[in-house]
Structures are given as structure tokens and as C-alpha cells.
CSV table of C-alpha atoms and ligand atoms in Angstrom, one decimal:
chain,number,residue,atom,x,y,z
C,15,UNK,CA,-30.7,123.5,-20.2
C,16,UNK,CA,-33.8,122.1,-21.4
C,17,UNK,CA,-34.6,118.2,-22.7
C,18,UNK,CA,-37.6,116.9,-24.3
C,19,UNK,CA,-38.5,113.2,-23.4
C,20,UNK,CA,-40.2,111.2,-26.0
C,21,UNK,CA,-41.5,107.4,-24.6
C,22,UNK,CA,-43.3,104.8,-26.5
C,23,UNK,CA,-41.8,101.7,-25.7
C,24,UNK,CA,-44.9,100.3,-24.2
C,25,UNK,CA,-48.8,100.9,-23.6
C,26,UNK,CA,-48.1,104.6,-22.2
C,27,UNK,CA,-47.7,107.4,-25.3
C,28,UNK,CA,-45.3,110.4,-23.4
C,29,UNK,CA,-43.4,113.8,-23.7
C,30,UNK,CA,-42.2,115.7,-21.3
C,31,UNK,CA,-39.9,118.4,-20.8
C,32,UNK,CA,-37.3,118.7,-17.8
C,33,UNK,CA,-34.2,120.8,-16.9
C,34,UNK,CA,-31.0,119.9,-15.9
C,35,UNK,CA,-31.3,119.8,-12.1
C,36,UNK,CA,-34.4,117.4,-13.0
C,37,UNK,CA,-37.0,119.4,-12.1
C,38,UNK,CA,-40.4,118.8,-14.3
C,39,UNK,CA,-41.6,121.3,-16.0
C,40,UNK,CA,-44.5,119.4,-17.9
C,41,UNK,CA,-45.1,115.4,-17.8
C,42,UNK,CA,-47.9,114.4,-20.3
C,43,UNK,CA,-48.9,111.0,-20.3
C,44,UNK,CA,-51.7,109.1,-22.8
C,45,UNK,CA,-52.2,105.5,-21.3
C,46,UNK,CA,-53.6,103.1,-23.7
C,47,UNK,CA,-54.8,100.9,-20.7
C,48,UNK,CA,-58.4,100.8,-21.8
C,49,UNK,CA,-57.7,99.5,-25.4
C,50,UNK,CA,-55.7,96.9,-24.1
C,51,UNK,CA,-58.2,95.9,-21.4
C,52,UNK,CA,-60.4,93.4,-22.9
C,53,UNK,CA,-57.2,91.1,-23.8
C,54,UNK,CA,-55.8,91.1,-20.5
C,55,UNK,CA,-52.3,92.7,-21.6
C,56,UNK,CA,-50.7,94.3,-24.6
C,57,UNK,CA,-51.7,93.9,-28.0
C,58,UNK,CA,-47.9,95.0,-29.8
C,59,UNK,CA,-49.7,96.2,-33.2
C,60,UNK,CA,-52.6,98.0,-31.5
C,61,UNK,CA,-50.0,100.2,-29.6
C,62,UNK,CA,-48.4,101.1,-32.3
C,63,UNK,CA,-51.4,102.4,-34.1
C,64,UNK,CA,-52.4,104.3,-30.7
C,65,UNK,CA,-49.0,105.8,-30.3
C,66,UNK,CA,-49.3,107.2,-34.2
C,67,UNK,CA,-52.2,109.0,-33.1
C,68,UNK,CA,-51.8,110.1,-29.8
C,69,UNK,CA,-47.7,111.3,-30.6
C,70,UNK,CA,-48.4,114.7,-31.8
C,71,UNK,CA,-51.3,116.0,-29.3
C,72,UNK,CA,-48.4,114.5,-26.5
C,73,UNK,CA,-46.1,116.4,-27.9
C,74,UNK,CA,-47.7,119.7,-28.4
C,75,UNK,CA,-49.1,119.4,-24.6
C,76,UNK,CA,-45.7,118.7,-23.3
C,77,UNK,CA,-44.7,122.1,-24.5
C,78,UNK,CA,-47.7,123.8,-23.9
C,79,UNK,CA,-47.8,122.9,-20.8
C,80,UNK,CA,-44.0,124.2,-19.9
C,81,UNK,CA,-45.1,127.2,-21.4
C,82,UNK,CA,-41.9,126.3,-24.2
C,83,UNK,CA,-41.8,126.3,-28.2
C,84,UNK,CA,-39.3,123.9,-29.7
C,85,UNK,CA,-36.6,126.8,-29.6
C,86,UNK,CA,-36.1,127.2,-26.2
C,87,UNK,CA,-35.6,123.1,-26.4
C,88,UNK,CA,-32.0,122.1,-25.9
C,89,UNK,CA,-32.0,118.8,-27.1
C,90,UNK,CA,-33.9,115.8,-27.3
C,91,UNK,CA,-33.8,112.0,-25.1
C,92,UNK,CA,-35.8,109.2,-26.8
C,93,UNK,CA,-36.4,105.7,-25.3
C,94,UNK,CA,-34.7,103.5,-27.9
C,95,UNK,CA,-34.8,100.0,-26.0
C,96,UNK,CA,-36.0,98.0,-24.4
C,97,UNK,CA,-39.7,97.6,-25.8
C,98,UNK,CA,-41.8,96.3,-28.7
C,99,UNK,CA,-40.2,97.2,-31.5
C,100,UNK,CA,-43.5,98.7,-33.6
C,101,UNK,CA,-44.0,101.3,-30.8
C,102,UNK,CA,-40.6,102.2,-29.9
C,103,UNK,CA,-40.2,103.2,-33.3
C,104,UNK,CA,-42.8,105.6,-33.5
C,105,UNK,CA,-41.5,107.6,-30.6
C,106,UNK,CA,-37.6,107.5,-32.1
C,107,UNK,CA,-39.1,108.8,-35.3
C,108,UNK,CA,-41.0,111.5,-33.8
C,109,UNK,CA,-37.9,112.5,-32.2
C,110,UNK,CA,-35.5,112.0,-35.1
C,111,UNK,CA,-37.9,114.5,-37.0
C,112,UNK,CA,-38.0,117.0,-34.5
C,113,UNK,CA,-34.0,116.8,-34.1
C,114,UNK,CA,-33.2,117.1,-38.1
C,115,UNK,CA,-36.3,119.9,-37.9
C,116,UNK,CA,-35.0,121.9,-35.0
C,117,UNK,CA,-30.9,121.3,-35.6
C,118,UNK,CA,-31.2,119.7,-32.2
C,119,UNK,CA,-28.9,117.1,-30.3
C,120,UNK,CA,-30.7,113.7,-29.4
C,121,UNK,CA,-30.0,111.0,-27.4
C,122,UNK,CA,-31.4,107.5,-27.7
C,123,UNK,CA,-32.1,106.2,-24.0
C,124,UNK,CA,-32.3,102.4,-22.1
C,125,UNK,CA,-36.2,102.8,-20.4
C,126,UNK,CA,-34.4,100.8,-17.5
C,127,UNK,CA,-31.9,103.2,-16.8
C,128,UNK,CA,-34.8,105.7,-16.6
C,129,UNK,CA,-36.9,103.9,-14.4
C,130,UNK,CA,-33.3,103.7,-11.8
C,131,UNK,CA,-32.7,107.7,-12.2
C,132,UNK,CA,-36.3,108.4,-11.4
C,133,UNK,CA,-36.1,108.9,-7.9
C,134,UNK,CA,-33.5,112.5,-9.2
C,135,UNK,CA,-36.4,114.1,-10.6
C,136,UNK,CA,-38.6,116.5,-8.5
C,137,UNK,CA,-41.6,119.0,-8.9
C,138,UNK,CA,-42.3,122.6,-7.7
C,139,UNK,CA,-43.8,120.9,-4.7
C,140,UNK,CA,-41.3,118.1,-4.4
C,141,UNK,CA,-37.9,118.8,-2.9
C,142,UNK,CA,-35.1,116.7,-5.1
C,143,UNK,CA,-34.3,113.7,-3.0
C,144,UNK,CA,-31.0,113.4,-1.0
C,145,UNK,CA,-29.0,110.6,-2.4
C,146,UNK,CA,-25.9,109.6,-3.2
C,147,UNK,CA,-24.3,106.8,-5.3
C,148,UNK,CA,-23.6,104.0,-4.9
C,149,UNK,CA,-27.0,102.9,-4.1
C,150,UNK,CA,-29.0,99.5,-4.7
C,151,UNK,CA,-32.3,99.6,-6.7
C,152,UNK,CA,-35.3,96.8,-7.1
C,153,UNK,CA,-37.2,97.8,-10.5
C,154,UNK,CA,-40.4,95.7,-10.6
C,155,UNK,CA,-42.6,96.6,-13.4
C,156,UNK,CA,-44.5,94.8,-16.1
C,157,UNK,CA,-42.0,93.9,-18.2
C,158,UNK,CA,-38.8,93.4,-15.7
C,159,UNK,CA,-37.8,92.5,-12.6
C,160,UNK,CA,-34.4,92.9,-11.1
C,161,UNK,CA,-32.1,94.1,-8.3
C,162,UNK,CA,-29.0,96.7,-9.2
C,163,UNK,CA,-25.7,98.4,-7.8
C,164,UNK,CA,-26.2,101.7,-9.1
C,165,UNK,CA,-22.8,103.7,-9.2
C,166,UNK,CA,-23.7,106.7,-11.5
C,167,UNK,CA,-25.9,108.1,-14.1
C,168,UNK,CA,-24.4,106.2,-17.4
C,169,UNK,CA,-25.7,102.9,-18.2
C,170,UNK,CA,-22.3,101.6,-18.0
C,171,UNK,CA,-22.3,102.4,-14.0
C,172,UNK,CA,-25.9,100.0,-13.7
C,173,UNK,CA,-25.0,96.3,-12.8
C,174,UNK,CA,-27.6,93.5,-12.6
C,175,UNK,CA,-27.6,91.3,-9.2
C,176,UNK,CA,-29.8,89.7,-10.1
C,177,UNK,CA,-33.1,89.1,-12.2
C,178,UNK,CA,-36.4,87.1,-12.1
C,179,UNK,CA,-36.3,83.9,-14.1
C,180,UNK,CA,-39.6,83.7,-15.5
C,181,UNK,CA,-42.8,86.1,-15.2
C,182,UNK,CA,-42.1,89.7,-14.0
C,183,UNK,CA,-43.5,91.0,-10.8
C,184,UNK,CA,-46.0,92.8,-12.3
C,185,UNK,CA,-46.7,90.2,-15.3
C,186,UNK,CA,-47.6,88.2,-12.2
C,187,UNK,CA,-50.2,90.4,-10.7
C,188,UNK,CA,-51.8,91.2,-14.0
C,189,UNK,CA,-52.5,87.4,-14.9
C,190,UNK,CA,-53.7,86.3,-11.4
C,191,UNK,CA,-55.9,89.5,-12.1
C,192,UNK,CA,-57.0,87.9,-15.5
C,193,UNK,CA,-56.9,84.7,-13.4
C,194,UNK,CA,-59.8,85.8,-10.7
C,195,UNK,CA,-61.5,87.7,-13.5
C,196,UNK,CA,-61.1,91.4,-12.0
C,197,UNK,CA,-59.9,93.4,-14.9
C,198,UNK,CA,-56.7,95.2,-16.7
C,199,UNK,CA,-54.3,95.9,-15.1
C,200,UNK,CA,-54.5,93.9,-12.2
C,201,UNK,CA,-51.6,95.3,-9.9
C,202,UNK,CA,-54.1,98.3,-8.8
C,203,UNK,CA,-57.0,96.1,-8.1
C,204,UNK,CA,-55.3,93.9,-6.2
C,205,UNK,CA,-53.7,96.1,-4.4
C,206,UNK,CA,-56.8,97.4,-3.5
C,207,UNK,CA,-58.6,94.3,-2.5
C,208,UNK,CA,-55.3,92.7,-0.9
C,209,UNK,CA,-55.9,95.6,1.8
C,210,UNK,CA,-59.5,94.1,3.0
C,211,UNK,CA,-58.1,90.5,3.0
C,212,UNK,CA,-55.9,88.5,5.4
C,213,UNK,CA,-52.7,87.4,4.2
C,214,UNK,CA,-52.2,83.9,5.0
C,215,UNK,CA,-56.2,83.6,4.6
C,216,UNK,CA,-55.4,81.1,1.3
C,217,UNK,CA,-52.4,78.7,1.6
C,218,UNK,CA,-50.1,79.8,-1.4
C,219,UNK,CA,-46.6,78.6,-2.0
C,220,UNK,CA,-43.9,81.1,-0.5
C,221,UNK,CA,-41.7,81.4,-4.6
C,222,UNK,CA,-37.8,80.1,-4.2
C,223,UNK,CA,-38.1,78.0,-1.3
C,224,UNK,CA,-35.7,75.5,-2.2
C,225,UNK,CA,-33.4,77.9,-3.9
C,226,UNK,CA,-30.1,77.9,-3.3
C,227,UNK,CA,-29.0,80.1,-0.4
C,228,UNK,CA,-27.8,84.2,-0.8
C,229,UNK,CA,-30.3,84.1,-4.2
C,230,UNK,CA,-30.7,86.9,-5.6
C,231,UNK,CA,-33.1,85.7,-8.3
C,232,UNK,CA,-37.0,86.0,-8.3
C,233,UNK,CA,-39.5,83.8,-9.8
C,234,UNK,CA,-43.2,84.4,-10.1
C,235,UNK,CA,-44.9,81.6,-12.5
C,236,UNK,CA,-45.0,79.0,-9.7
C,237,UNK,CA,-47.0,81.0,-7.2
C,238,UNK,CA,-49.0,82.2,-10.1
C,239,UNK,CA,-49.7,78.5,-11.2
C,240,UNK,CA,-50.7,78.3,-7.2
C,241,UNK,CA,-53.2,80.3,-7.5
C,242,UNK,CA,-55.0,78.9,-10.8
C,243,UNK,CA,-55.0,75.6,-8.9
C,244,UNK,CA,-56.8,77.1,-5.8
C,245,UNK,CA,-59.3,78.7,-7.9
C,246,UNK,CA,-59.8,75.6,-10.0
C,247,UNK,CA,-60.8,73.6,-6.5
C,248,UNK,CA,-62.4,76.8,-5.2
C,249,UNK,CA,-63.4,78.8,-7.3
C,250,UNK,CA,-65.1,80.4,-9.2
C,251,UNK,CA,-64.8,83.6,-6.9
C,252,UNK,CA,-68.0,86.0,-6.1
C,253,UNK,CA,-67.2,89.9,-4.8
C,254,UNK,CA,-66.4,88.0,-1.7
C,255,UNK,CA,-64.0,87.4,1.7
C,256,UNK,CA,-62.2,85.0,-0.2
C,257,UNK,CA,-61.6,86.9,-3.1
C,258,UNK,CA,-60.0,89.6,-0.2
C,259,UNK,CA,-57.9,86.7,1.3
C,260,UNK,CA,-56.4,85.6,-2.1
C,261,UNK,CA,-55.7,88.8,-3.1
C,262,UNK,CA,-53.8,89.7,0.7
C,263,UNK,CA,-51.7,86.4,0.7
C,264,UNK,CA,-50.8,86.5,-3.3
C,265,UNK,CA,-49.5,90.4,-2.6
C,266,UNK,CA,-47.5,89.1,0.5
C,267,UNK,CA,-45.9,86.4,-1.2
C,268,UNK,CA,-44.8,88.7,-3.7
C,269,UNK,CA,-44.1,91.4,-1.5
C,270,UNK,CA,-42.1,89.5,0.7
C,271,UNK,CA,-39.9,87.8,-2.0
C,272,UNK,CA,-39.0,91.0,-3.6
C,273,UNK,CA,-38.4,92.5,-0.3
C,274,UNK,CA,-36.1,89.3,1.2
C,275,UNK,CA,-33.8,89.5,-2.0
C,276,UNK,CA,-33.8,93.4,-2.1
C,277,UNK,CA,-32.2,93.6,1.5
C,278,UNK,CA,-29.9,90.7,1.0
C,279,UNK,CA,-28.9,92.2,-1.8
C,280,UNK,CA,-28.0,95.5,-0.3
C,281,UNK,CA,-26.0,93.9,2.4
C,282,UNK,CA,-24.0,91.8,0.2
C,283,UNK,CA,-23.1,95.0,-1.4
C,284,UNK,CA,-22.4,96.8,1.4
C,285,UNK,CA,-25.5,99.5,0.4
C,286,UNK,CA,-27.4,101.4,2.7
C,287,UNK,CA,-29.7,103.1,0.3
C,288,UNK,CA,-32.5,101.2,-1.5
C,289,UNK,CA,-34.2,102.7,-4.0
C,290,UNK,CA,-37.4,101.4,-5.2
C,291,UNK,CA,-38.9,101.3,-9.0
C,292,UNK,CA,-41.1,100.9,-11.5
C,293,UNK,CA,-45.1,100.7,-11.8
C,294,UNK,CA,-45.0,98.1,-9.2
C,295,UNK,CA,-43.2,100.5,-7.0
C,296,UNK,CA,-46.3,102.2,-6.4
C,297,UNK,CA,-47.7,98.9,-4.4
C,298,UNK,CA,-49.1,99.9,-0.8
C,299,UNK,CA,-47.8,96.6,0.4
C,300,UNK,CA,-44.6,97.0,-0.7
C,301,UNK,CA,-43.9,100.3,0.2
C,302,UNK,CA,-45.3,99.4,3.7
C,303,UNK,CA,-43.0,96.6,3.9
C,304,UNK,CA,-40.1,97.9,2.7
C,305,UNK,CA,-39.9,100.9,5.2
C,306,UNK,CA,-40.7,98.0,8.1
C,307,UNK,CA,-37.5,95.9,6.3
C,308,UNK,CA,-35.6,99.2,6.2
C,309,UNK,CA,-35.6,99.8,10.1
C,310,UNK,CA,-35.4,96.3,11.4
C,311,UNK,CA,-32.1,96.7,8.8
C,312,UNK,CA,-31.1,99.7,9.8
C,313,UNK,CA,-31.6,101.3,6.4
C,314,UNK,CA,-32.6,103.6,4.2
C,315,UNK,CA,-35.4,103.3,1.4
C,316,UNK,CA,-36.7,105.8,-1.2
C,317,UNK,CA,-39.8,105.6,-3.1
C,318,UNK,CA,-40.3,107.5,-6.3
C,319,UNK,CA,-44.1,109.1,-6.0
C,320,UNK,CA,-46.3,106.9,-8.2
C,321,UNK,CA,-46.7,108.9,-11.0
C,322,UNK,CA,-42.6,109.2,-11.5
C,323,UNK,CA,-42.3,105.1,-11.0
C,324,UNK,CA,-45.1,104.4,-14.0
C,325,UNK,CA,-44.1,104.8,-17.5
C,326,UNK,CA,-43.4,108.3,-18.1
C,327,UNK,CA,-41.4,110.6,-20.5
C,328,UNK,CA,-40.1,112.6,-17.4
C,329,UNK,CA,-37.7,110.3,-16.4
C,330,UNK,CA,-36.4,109.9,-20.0
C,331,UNK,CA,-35.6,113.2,-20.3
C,332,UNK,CA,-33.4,113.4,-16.8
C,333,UNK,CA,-31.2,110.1,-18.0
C,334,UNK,CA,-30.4,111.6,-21.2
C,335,UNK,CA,-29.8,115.1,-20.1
C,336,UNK,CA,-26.4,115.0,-18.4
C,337,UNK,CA,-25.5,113.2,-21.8
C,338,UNK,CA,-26.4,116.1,-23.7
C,339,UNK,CA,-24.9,118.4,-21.1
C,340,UNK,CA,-21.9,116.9,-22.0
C,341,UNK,CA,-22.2,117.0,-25.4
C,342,UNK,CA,-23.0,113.7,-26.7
C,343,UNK,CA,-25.4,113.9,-30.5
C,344,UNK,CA,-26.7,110.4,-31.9
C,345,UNK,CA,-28.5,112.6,-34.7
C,346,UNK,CA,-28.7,110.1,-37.5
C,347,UNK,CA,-27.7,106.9,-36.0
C,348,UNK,CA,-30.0,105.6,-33.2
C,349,UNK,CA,-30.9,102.3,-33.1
C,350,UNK,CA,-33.9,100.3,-31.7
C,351,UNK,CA,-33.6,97.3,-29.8
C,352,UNK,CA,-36.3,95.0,-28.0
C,353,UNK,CA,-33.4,94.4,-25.3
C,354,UNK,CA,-31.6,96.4,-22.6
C,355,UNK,CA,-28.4,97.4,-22.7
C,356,UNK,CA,-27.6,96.7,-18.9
C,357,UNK,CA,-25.8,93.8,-18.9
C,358,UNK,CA,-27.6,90.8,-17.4
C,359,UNK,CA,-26.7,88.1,-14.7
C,360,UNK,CA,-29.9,86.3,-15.1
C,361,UNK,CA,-31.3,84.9,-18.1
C,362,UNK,CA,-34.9,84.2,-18.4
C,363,UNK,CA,-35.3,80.5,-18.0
C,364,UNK,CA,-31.5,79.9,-18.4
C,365,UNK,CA,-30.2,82.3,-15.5
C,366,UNK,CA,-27.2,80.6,-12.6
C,367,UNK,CA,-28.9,78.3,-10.3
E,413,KG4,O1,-43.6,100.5,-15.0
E,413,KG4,P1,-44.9,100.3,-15.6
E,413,KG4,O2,-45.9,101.4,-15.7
E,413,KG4,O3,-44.8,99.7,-17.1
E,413,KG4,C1,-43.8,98.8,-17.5
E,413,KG4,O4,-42.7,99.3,-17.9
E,413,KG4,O5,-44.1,97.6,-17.4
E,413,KG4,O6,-45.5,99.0,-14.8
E,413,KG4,C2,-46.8,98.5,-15.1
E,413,KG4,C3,-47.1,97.3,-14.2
E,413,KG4,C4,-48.3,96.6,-14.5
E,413,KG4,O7,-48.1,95.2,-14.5
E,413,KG4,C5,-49.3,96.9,-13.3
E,413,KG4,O8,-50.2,95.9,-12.9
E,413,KG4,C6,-48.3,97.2,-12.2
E,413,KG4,O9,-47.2,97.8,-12.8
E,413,KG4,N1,-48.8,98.0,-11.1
E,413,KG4,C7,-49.0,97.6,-9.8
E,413,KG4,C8,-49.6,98.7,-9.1
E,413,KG4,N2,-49.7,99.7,-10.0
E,413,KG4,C9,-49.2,99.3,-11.2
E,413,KG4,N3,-48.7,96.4,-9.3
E,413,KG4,C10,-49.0,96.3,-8.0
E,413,KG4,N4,-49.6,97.2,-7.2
E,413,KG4,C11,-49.9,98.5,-7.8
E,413,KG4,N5,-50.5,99.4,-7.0
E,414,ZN,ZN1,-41.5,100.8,-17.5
């Protein structure tokens, strides 16, 4: 069985097309990270306009590339929510034609829930991953940052532990980019720079300090606010050892909150599998970290290679597959939302203390 994955919901314009065991038979992705560049983050209507143009040439590569015609297609999963609204639509349209065209089943899909289940898919040269469910997954990406007890492949089986209460990790890394002037986006550049510096090199509050014990919530804006104060009094930065040393102590502050929370997490819940997701999954730190944490802990973490944990249409495709195995058809009646359909713990700005 064969499903198309359409993805819009964001900066990243993607098809792909995958078969039921999750292996990826063609993953075409059009970022739109150098239009956005010069505003240092998203622009909602400029996506939009990008995704109309690049939706068709996507498409047509997705299928090209699997060597496939829409006829050997099975059925069709759409990222529906969450997202900005102008460019989700554009994908769900694409794919609502393309169902009505074909006589094909389609299924609207949460781009959380793909980010969770993209650790199933695998590649000719990359053996599917053993792992079983229940398992506990930290998805830090751009837009969201959260810990979940993952019990199964339906949206219903996805609970929230916990959620960040402000920015999201990588929100966080992409202004203290803007912040130090290095570009768009900024989690790959400091990444890169964080690897030259010395963590600890510039004194940065740890985030959640004074939170209230067994946490399970992030927060992000006050170390970010950290660092605009130390680069009002120090600043402004040249290509130099400082520069490394913010970079290196900003990362581990980050690195080690997600990583403290993600462990106590896992134990709380009895879990000995850790799964970890989303664009700021593909972190060196963090995945260095996390595989320390994981043996002092005695347990086990998987990470996603980096092109799976970035938006992509692949991961679509596997979480609404099993749906149309089963025979599920939304063909006329999808609906858009800006919001997730997991159900939430944590409230931005009005989360449990
Ligand atoms: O999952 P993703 O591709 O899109 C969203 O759904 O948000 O994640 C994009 C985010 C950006 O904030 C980017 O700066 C961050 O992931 N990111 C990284 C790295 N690569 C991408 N953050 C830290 N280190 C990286 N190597
Ligand atoms: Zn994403």
C-alpha cells in the first residue's frame, strides 16, 4: 500500500511517498529558509505565496522520484493542523484535488503526531528501528516544545506531560541567533559555534530554577532575555572566543533543561525508551547528551536521522497510513486548524505551576 504525504504547515513545501512498513520511497523537500532569512523567522503570507508555487514541481518530483504515477497511489495523508492557517491550506487543497481527481482516500493529519512516529520510518539503507510502545518522546522544534507517553499510532494514544510555557526550544535558538546577529535559522549556527566554545565560558541563568520540584514544564524566554542583557553590557560580538563561549553555555543551558525534564519524565512513567524529535532533534549537543543521560539512567534513546526529524512529508505519510489501511476516508470534510489535536497539560503562559 502506497500513501502520498502532502506538508505545508510551515516554511518547508513537501510530498513524499511511503509504503506501509514505512519505508521511503521518495522525500522531496522545498525549504523556504532563504526567503524568510532577512526577517529573522517566518513571514505567514510570504509562505503561502511560496507554497503556491513550489506545490506542483513537489508533487510531481515526489512521484517521479518513486518511480509512481498517481494510479499506483493508494491514498492520500495531508497535514491539516497545527500551522499557519494560509499555508496549511494550500497543501490540504492540493490534496483534496488530487483525492476528488484520482477517486482516492485522504486523511487529514496532526504535524505533531508526525513528528512522534518519525523514528518508524526507514530507507533502503536504514534498517526500521526496534521499538515498542509505550515509549516517551521530547519534540523540540520551532514551533513546540513538549514531553509525551506515546502508547500507539492514533492521536488519541499521544498524551502531553508536559509543555514549555513560553518560547519553544528552537524559537529560542533562532532569536538569540537574531540576537548575536548570525543569521536564519539560528539552531545550525549555533550548534556549530557552540562546538568551539566553552560552556560555562558566559554566566547564563540555568531556566526553571526555582520551579516547583518533579516539573515537567520548560521555559526558554528568561535565558533568552539573559542573553540580550550580556550582549547589551558586552557586546557587540566580533567572529570571536566569546561569541564561541555564548554560543557553548546558551546550547548547554538548553540542552540540559530539555534533557533533565525528558529523563524525569520517563521515570515517572515508568519508560525505558526515549525517543527524540523534531528540527531541534538534530542538535549535536543534545544528541551527545542524551546518549550520556541514557547510560548513567540505564536507558535507551533513539534519534530520528536529521533529515526525518526536520519538516518533512515522509513522516506525514507513515501517520496517516495505518488509517487508511484500515479504511478510514475524510474525502470532503477535512478541516484546518492552527492547533493540535493532542490534548495539552500546559498552556502557554497559563500552564500548572
Ligand atoms: O521541526 P522543524 O524543522 O520545524 C518546525 O516544525 O518548527 O524545526 C525547525 C527548528 C528551527 O528553530 C531551527 O533553528 C531548529 O529547528 N534547528 C536546530 C538545529 N537544526 C534545526 N536547533 C538546534 N540545533 C540544530 N542543529
Ligand atoms: Zn515541525
Amino acid at each position: 500500500m502506497l500513501t502520498l504525504g502532502i506538508e505545508t504547515s510551515c516554511d518547508e513545501t513537501a510530498a513524499a511517498v511511503v509504503d506501509e512498513n514505512g519505508l521511503v520511497l521518495s522525500d522531496v523537500v522545498h525549504t523556504q529558509v532563504q526567503l524568510h532569512a532577512r526577517y529573522g523567522g517566518v513571514v505567514p503570507e510570504l509562505a503561502s505565496r511560496d507554497h503556491l508555487n513550489n506545490i506542483v514541481p513537489v508533487y510531481r518530483a515526489a512521484l517521479e522520484r518513486a518511480g509512481k504515477r498517481l494510479r499506483d497511489i493508494d491514498g492520500i495523508a495531508v497535514t491539516c493542523k497545527p500551522g499557519l492557517s494560509g499555508a496549511l491550506l494550500v497543501g490540504m487543497q492540493m490534496a483534496q484535488g488530487l483525492a476528488w481527481a484520482a477517486q482516492l482516500p485522504i486523511v487529514g493529519v496532526d504535524h505533531l503526531v508526525g513528528h512522534l512516529l518519525a523514528v518508524f520510518l526507514r530507507t533502503p539503507d536504514q534498517p526500521a528501528t526496534e521499538l515498542e510502545f509505550p515509549f516517551l518522546a521530547l519534540l523540540v522544534s520551532g514551533g513546540h516544545t513538549a514531553l509525551y507517553r506515546v502508547e500507539g499510532r492514533d492521536a488519541v494514544q499521544i498524551t502531553e506531560l508536559g509543555a514549555t510555557r513560553d518560547d519553544a526550544a528552537g524559537e529560542a535558538f533562532d532569536k538569540v541567533a537574531k540576537l548575536a546577529g548570525l543569521g536564519y535559522p539560528g539552531g545550525p549556527i549555533i550548534d556549530r559555534l557552540a562546538q568551539e566554545g566553552q560552556a560555562g565560558g558566559v554566566p547564563l541563568a540555568m531556566p526553571m530554577q526555582r520551579q516547583r520540584q518533579g516539573s515537567l514544564e520548560f521555559s526558554f524566554s528568561g535565558l533568552k532575555s539573559d542573553v540580550a542583557r550580556w550582549l547589551e553590557a558586552n557586546g557587540p560580538l566580533s567572529n570571536d572566543q566569546r561569541l564561541r563561549d555564548l554560543c557553548a553555555s546558551f546550547q548547554h543551558n538548553v540542552v540540559e533543561t530539555l534533557l533533565s525534564r525528558t529523563f524525569r519524565a520517563a521515570k515517572k512513567e515508568g519508560l525505558r525508551s526515549i525517543v527524540l524529535a523534531g528540527g531541534v532533534a538534530a542538535n549535536r549537543g543534545l544528541r551527545a547528551r542524551a546518549h550520556a543521560y541514557a547510560e548513567r539512567h540505564g536507558m535507551r534513546v533513539v534519534v530520528p536521522p536529521a533529515a526525518h526529524c526536520t519538516d518533512n512529508a515522509a513522516m506525514i505519510a507513515l501517520a496517516g497510513s495505518h488509517r487508511l489501511a484500515r479504511g478510514e476516508n475524510q474525502r470532503g470534510q477535512l478541516e484546518m486548524s492552527p492547533h493540535t489535536q493532542l490534548t495539552r497539560v500546559t498552556r502557554k503562559g497559563a500552564g500548572p505551576r
